[in-house]
mmCIF file with all atom_site columns, C-alpha atoms in Angstrom:
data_model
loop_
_atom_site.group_PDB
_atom_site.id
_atom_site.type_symbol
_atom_site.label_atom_id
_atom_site.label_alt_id
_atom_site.label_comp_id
_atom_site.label_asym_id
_atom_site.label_entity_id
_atom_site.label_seq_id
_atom_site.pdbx_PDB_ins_code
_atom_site.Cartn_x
_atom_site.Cartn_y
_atom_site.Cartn_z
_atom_site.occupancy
_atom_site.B_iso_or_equiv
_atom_site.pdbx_formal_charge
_atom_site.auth_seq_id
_atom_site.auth_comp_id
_atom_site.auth_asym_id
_atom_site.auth_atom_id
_atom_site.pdbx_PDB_model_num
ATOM 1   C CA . UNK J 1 1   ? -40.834 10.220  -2.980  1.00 36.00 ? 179 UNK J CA 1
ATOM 2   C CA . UNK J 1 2   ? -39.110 13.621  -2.528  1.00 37.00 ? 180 UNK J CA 1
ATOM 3   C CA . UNK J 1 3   ? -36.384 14.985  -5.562  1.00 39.00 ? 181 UNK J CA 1
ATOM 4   C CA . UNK J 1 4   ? -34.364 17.098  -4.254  1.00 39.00 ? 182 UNK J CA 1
ATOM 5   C CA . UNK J 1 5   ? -33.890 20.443  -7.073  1.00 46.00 ? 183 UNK J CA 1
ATOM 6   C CA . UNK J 1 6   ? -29.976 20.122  -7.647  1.00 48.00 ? 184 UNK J CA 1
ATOM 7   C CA . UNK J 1 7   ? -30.200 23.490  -9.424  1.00 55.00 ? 185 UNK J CA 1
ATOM 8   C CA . UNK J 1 8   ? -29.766 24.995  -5.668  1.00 56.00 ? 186 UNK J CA 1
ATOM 9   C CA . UNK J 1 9   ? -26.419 24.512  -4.221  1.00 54.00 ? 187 UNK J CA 1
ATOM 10  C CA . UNK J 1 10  ? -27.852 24.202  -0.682  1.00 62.00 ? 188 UNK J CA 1
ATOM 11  C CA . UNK J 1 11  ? -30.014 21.007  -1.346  1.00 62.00 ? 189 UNK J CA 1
ATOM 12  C CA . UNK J 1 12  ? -27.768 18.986  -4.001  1.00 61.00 ? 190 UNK J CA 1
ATOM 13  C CA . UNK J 1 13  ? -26.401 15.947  -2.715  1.00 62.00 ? 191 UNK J CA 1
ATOM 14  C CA . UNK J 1 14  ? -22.577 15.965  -1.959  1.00 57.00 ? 192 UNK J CA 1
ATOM 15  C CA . UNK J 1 15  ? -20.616 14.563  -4.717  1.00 53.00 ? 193 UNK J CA 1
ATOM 16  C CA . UNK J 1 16  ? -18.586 11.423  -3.832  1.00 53.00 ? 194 UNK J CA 1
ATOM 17  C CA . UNK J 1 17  ? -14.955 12.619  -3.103  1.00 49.00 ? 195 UNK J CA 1
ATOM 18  C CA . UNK J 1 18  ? -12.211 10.760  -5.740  1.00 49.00 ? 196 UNK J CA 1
ATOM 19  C CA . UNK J 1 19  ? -10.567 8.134   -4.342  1.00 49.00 ? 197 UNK J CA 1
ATOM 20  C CA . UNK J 1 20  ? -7.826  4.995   -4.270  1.00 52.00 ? 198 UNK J CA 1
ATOM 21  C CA . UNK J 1 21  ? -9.750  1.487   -4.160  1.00 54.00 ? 199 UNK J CA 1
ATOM 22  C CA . UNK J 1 22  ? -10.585 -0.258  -2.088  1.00 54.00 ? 200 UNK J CA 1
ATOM 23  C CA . UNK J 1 23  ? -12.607 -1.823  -4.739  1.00 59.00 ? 201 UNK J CA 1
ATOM 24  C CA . UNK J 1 24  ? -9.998  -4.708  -5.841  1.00 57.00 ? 202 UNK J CA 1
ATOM 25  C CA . UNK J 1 25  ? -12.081 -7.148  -3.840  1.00 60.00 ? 203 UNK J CA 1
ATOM 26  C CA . UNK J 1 26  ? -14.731 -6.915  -6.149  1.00 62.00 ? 204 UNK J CA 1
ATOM 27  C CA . UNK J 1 27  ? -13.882 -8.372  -9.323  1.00 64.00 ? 205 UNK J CA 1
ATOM 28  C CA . UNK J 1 28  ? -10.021 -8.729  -9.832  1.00 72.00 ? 206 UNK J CA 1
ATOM 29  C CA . UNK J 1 29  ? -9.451  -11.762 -6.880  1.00 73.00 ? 207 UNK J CA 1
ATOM 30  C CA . UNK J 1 30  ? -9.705  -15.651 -8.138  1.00 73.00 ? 208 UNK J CA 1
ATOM 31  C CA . UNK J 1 31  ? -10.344 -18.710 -6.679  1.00 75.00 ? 209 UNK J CA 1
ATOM 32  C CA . UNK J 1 32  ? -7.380  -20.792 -6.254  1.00 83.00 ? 210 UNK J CA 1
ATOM 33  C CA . UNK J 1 33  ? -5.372  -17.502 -7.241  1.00 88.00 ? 211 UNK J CA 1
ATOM 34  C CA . UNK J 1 34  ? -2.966  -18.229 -4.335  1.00 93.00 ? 212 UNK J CA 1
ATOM 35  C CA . UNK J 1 35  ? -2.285  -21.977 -4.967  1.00 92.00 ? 213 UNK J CA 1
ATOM 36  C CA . UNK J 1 36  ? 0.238   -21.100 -7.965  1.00 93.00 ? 214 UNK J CA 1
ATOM 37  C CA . UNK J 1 37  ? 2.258   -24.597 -7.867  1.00 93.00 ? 215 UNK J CA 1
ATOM 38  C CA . UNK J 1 38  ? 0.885   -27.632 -9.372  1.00 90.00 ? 216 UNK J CA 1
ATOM 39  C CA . UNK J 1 39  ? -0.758  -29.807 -6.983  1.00 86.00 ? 217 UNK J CA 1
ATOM 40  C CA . UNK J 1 40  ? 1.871   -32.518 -5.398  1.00 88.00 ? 218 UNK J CA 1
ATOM 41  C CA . UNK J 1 41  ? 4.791   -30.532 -6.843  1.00 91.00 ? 219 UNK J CA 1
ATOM 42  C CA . UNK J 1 42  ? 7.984   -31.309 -4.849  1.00 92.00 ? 220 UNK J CA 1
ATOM 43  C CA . UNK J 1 43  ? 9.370   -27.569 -5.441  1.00 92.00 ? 221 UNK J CA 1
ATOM 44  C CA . UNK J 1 44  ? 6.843   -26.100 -4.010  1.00 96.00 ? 222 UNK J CA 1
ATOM 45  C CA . UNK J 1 45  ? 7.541   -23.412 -1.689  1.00 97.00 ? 223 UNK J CA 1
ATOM 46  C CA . UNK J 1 46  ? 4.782   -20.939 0.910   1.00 98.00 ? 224 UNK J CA 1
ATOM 47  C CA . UNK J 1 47  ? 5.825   -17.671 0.825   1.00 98.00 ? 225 UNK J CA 1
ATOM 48  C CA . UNK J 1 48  ? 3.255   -15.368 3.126   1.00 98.00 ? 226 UNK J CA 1
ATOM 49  C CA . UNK J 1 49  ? 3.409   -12.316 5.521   1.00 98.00 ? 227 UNK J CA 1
ATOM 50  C CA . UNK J 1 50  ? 1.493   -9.012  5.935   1.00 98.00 ? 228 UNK J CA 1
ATOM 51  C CA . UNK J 1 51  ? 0.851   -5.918  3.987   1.00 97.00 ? 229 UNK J CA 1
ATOM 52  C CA . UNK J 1 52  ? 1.499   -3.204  6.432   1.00 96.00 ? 230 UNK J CA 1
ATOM 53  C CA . UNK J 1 53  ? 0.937   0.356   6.268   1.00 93.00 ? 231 UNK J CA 1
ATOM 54  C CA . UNK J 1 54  ? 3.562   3.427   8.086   1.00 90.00 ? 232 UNK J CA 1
ATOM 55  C CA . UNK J 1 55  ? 2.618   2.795   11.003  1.00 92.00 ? 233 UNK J CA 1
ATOM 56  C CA . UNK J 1 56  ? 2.792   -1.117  11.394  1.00 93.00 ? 234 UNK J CA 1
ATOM 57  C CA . UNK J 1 57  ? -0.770  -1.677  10.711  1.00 95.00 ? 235 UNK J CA 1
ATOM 58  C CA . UNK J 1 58  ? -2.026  -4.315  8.744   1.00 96.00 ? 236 UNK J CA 1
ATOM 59  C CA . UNK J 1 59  ? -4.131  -3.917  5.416   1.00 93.00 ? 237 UNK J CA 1
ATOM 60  C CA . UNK J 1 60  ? -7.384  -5.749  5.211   1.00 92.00 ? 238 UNK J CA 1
ATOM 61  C CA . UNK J 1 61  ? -8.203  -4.635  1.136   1.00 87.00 ? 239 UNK J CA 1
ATOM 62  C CA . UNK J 1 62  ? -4.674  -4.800  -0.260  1.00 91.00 ? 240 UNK J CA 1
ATOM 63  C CA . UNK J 1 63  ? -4.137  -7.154  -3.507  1.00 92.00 ? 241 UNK J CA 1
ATOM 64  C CA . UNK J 1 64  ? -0.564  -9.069  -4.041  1.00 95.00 ? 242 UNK J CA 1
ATOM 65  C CA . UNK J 1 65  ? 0.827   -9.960  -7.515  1.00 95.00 ? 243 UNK J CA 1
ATOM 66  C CA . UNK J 1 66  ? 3.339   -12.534 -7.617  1.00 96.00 ? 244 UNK J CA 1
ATOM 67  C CA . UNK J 1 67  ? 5.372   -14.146 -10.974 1.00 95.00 ? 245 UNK J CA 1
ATOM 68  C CA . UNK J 1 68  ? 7.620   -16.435 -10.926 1.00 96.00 ? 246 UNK J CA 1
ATOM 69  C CA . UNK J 1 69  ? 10.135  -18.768 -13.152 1.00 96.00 ? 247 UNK J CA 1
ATOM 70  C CA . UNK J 1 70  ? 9.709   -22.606 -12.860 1.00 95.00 ? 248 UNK J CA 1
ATOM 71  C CA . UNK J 1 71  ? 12.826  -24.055 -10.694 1.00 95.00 ? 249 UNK J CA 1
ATOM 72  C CA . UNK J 1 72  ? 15.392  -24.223 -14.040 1.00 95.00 ? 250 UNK J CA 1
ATOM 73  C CA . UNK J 1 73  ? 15.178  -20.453 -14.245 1.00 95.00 ? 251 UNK J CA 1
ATOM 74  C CA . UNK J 1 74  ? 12.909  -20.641 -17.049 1.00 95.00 ? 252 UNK J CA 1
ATOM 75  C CA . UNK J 1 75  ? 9.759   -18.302 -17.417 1.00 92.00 ? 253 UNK J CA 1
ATOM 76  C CA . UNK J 1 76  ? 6.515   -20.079 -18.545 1.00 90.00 ? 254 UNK J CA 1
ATOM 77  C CA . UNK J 1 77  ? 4.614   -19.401 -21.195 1.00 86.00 ? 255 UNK J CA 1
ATOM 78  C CA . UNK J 1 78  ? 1.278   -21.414 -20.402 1.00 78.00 ? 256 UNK J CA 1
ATOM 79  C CA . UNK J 1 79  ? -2.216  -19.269 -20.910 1.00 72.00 ? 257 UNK J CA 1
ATOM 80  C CA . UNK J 1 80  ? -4.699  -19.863 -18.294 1.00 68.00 ? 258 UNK J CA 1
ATOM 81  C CA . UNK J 1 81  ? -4.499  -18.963 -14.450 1.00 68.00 ? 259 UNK J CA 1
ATOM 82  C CA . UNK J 1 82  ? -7.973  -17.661 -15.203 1.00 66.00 ? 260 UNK J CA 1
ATOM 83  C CA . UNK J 1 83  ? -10.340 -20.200 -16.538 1.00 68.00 ? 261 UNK J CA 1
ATOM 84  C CA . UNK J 1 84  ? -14.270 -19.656 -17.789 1.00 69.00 ? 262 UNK J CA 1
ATOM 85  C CA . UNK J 1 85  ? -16.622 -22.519 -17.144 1.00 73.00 ? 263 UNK J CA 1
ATOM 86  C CA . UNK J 1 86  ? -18.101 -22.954 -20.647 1.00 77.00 ? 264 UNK J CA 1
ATOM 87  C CA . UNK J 1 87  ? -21.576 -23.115 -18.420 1.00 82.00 ? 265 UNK J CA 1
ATOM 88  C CA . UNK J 1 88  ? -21.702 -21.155 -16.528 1.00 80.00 ? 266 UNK J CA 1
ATOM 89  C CA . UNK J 1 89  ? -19.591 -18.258 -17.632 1.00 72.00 ? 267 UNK J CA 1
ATOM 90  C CA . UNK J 1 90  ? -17.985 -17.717 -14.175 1.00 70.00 ? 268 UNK J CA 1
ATOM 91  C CA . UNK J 1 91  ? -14.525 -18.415 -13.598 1.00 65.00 ? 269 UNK J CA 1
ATOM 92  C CA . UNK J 1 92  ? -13.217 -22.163 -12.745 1.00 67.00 ? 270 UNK J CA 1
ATOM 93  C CA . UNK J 1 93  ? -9.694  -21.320 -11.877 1.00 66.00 ? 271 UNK J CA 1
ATOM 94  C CA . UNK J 1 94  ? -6.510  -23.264 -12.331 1.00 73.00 ? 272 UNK J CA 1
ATOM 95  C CA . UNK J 1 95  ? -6.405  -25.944 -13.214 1.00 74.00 ? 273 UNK J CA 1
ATOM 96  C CA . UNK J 1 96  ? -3.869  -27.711 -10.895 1.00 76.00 ? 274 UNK J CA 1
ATOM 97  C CA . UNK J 1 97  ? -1.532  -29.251 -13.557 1.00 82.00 ? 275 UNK J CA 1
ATOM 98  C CA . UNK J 1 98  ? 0.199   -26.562 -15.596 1.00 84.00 ? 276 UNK J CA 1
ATOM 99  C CA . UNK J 1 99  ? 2.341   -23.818 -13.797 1.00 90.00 ? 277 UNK J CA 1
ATOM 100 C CA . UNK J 1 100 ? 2.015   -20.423 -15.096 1.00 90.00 ? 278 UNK J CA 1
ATOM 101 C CA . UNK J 1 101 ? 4.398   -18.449 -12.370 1.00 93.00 ? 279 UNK J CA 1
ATOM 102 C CA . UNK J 1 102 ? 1.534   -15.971 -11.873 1.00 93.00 ? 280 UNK J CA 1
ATOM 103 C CA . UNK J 1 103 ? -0.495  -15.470 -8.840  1.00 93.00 ? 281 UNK J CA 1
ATOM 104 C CA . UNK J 1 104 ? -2.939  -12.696 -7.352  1.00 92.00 ? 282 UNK J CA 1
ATOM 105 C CA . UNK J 1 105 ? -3.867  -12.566 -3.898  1.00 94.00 ? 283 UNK J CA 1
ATOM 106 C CA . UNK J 1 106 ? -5.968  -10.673 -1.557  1.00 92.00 ? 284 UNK J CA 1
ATOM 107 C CA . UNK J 1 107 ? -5.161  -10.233 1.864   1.00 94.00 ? 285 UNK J CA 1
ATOM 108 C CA . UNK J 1 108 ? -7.423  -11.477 4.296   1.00 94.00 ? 286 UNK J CA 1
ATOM 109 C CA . UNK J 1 109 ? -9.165  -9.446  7.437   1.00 94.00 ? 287 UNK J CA 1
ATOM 110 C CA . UNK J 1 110 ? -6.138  -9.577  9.602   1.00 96.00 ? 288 UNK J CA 1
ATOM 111 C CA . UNK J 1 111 ? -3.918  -8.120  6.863   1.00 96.00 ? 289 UNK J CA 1
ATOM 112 C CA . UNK J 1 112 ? -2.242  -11.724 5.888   1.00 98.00 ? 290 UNK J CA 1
ATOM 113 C CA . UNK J 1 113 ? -1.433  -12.916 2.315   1.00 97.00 ? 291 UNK J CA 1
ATOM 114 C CA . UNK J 1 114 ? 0.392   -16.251 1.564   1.00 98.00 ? 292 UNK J CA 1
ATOM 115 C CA . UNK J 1 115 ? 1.496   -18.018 -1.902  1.00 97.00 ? 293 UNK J CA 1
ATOM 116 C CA . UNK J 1 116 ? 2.071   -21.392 -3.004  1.00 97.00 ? 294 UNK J CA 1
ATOM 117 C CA . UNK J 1 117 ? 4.535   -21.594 -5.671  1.00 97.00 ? 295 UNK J CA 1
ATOM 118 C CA . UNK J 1 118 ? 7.042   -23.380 -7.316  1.00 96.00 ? 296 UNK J CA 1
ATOM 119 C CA . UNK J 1 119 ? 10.939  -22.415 -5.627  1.00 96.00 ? 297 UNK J CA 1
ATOM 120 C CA . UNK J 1 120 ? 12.573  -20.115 -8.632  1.00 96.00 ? 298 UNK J CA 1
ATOM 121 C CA . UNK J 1 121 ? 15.434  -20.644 -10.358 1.00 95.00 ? 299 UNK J CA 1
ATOM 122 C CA . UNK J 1 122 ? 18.169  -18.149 -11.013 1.00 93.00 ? 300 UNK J CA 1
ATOM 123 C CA . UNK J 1 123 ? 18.062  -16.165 -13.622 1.00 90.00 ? 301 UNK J CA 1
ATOM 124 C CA . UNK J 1 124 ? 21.159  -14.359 -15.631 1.00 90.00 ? 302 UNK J CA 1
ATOM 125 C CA . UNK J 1 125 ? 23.834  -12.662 -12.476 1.00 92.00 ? 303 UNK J CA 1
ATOM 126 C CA . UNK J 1 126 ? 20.862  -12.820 -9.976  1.00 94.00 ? 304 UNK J CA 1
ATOM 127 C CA . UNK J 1 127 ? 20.074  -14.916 -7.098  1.00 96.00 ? 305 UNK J CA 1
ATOM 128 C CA . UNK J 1 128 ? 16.486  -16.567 -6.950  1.00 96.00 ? 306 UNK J CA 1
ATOM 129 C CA . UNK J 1 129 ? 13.452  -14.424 -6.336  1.00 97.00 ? 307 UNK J CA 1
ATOM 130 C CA . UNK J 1 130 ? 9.854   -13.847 -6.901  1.00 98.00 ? 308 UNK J CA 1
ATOM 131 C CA . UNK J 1 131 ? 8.438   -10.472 -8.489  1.00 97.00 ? 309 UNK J CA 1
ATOM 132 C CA . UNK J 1 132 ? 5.712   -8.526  -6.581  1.00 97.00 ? 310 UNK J CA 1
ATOM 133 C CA . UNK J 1 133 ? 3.049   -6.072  -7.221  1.00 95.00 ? 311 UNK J CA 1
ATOM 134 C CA . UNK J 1 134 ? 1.042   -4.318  -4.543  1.00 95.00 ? 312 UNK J CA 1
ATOM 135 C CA . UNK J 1 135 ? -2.387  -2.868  -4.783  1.00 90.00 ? 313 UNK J CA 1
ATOM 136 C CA . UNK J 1 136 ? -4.150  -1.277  -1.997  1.00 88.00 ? 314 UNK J CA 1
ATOM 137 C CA . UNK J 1 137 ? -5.461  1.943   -0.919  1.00 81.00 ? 315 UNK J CA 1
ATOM 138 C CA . UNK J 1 138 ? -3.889  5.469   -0.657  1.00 78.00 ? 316 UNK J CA 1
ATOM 139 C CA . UNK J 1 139 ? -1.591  4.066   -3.928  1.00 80.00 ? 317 UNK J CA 1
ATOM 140 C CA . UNK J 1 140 ? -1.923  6.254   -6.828  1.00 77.00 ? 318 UNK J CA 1
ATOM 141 C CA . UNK J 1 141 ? 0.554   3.721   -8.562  1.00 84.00 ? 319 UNK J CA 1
ATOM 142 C CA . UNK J 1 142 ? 1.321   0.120   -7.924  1.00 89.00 ? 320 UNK J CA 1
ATOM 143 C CA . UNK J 1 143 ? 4.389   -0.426  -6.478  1.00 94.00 ? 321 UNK J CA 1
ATOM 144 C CA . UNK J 1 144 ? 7.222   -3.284  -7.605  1.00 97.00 ? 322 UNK J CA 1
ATOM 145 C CA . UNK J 1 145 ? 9.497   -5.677  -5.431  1.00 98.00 ? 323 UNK J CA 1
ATOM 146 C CA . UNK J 1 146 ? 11.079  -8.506  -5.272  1.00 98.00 ? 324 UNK J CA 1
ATOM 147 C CA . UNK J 1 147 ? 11.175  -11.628 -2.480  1.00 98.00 ? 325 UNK J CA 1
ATOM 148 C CA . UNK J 1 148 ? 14.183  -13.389 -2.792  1.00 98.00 ? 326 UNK J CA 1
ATOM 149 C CA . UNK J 1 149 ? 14.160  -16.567 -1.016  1.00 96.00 ? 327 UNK J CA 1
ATOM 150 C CA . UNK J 1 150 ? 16.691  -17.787 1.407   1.00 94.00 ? 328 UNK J CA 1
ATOM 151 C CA . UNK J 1 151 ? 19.298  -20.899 1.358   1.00 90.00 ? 329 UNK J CA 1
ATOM 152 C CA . UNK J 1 152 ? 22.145  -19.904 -0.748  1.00 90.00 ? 330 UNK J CA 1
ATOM 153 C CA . UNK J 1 153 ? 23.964  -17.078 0.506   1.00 93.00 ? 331 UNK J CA 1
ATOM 154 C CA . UNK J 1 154 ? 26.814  -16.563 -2.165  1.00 94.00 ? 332 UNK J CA 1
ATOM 155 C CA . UNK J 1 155 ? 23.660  -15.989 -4.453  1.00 95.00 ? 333 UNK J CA 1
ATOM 156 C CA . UNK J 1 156 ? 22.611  -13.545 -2.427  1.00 96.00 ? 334 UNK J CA 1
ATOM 157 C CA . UNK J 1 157 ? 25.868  -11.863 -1.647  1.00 95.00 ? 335 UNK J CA 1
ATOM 158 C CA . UNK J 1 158 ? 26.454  -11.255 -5.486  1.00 96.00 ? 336 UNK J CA 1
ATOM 159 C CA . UNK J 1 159 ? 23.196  -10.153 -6.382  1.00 97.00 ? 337 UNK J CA 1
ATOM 160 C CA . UNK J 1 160 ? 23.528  -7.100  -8.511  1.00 96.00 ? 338 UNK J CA 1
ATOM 161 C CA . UNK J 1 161 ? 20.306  -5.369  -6.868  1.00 96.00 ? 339 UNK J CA 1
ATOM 162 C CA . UNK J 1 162 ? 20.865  -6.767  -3.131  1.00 97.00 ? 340 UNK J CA 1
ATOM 163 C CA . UNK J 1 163 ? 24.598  -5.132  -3.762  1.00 96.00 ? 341 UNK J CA 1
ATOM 164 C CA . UNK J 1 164 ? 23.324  -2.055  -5.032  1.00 96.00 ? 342 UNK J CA 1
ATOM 165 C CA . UNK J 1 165 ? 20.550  -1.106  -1.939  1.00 96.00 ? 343 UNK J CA 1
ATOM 166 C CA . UNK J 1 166 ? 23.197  -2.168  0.756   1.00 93.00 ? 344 UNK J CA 1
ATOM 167 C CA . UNK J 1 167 ? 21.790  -2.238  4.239   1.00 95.00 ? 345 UNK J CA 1
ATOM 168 C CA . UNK J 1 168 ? 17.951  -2.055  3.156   1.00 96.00 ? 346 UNK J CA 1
ATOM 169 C CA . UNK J 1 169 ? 18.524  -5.480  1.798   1.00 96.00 ? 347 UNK J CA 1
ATOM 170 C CA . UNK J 1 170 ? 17.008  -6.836  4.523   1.00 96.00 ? 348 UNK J CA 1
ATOM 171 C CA . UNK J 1 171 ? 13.525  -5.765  3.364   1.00 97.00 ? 349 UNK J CA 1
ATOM 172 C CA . UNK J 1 172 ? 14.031  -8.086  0.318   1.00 98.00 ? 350 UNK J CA 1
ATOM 173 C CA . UNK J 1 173 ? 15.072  -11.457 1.526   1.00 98.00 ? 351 UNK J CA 1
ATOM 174 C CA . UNK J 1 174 ? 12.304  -13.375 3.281   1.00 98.00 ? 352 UNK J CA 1
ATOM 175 C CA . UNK J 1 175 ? 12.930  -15.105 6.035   1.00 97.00 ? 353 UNK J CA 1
ATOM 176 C CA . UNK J 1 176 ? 13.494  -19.257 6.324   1.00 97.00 ? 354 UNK J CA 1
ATOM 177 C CA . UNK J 1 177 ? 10.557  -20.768 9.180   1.00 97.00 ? 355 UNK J CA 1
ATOM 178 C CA . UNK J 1 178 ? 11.321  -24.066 7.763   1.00 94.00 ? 356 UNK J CA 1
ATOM 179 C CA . UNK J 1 179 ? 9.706   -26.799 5.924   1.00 92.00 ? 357 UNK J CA 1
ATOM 180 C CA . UNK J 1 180 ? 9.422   -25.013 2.802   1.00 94.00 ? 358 UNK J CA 1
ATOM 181 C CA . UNK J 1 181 ? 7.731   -21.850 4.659   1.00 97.00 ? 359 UNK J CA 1
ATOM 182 C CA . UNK J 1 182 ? 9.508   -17.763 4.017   1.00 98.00 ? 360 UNK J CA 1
ATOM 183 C CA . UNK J 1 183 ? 7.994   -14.750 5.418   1.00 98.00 ? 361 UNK J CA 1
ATOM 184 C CA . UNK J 1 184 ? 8.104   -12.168 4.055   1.00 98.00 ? 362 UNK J CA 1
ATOM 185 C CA . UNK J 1 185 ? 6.184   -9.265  5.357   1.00 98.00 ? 363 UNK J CA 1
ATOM 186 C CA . UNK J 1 186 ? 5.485   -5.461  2.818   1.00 98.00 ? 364 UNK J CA 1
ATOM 187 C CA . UNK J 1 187 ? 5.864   -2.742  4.786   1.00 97.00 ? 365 UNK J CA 1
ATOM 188 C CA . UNK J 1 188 ? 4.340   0.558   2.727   1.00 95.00 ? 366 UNK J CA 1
ATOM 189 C CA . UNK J 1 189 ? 6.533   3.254   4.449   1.00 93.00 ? 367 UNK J CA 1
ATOM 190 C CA . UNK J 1 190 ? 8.133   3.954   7.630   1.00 92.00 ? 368 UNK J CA 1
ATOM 191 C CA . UNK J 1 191 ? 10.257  2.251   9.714   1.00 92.00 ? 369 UNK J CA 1
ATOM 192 C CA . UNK J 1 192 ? 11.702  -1.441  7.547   1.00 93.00 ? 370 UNK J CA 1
ATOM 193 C CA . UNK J 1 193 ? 10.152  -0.032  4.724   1.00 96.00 ? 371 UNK J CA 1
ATOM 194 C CA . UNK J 1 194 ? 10.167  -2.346  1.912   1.00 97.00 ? 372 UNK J CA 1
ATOM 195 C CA . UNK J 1 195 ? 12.618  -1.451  -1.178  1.00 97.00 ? 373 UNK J CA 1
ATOM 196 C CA . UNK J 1 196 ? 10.214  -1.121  -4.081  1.00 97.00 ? 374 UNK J CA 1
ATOM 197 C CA . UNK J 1 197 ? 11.845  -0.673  -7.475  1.00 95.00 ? 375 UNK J CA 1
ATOM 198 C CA . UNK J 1 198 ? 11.066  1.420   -10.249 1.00 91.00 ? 376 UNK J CA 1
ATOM 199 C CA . UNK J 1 199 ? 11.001  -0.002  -14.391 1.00 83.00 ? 377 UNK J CA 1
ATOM 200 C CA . UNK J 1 200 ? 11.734  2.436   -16.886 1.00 77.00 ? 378 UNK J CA 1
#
């Protein structure tokens, strides 16, 4: 076995450099984190797309965050999108009766992410829509949005926040592929980017 004397500068191994993820794959993805809706639910709604970076690629290691309210508008206050088995210790998942709004997905090798979830109701002056979070690398911070889904345009039209960021609104609605299926792709920067919002 060779050591290698650190006290010279010459031979001391490099130091790793600080750095952004991608290390959210490791230990903060769920099983069953995508499947959000109760099973047989008739509300449910897919939601999926692509994370995308500037320049239209597609991220591999990016992590999605999505809450929702249950179709009345109400938010849910039900403990327990992560489950222990009592076991085993490791983690069971949901349990496919109860709907808790909240969701985390990873996206897979090709950049995808998708959600199943229960269709949101409005909520105060604003149309429908899901809340986002986005991990992934090269992101100091998170970064908010908001999906709203499509079907009832005078919501949309009077939305205080689709009224207020004009002809970017675009990058907020997903779009309608039928049979309770949106896209909605996350673009990072660049060209379509997606409006992220700030909370103070």
């Amino acid at each position: 076995m060779t050591k290698t004397d650190t006290s010279d500068p010459e031979q001391a191994p490099p130091t790793p450099s600080h750095t952004v993820g991608p290390f959210y794959g490791y230990a903060l993805p769920f099983r069953g984190g995508e499947d959000i809706a109760p099973l047989g639910h008739p509300d449910t709604v897919t939601v999926h797309g692509y994370v995308l970076d500037g320049a239209g690629e597609p991220l591999p290691d990016a992590l999605v965050e999505v809450w929702g309210p249950r179709p009345d508008g109400t938010v849910p206050k039900v403990d327990g999108s992560l489950r222990r088995d009592p076991a085993t210790g490791g983690h069971l998942g949901r349990n496919g009766v109860e709907f808790t709004g909240w969701g985390r997905i990873q996206t897979d090798a090709d950049g995808h992410w998708y959600a199943r979830t229960l269709r949101p109701g409005a909520r105060g002056d604003s149309a429908p829509y899901l809340s986002l979070c986005v991990f992934a690398r090269g992101l100091l911070v998170h970064l908010f949005t908001r999906i709203y889904l499509p079907g009832d345009e005078a919501a949309l039209a009077a939305d205080p926040l689709l009224t207020r960021v004009g002809d970017r609104r675009g990058t907020l609605i997903a779009g309608d592929e039928g049979a309770g299926l949106c896209r909605f792709d996350i673009r990072l920067q660049g060209e379509g980017e997606t409006v992220f919002l700030e909370y103070r």
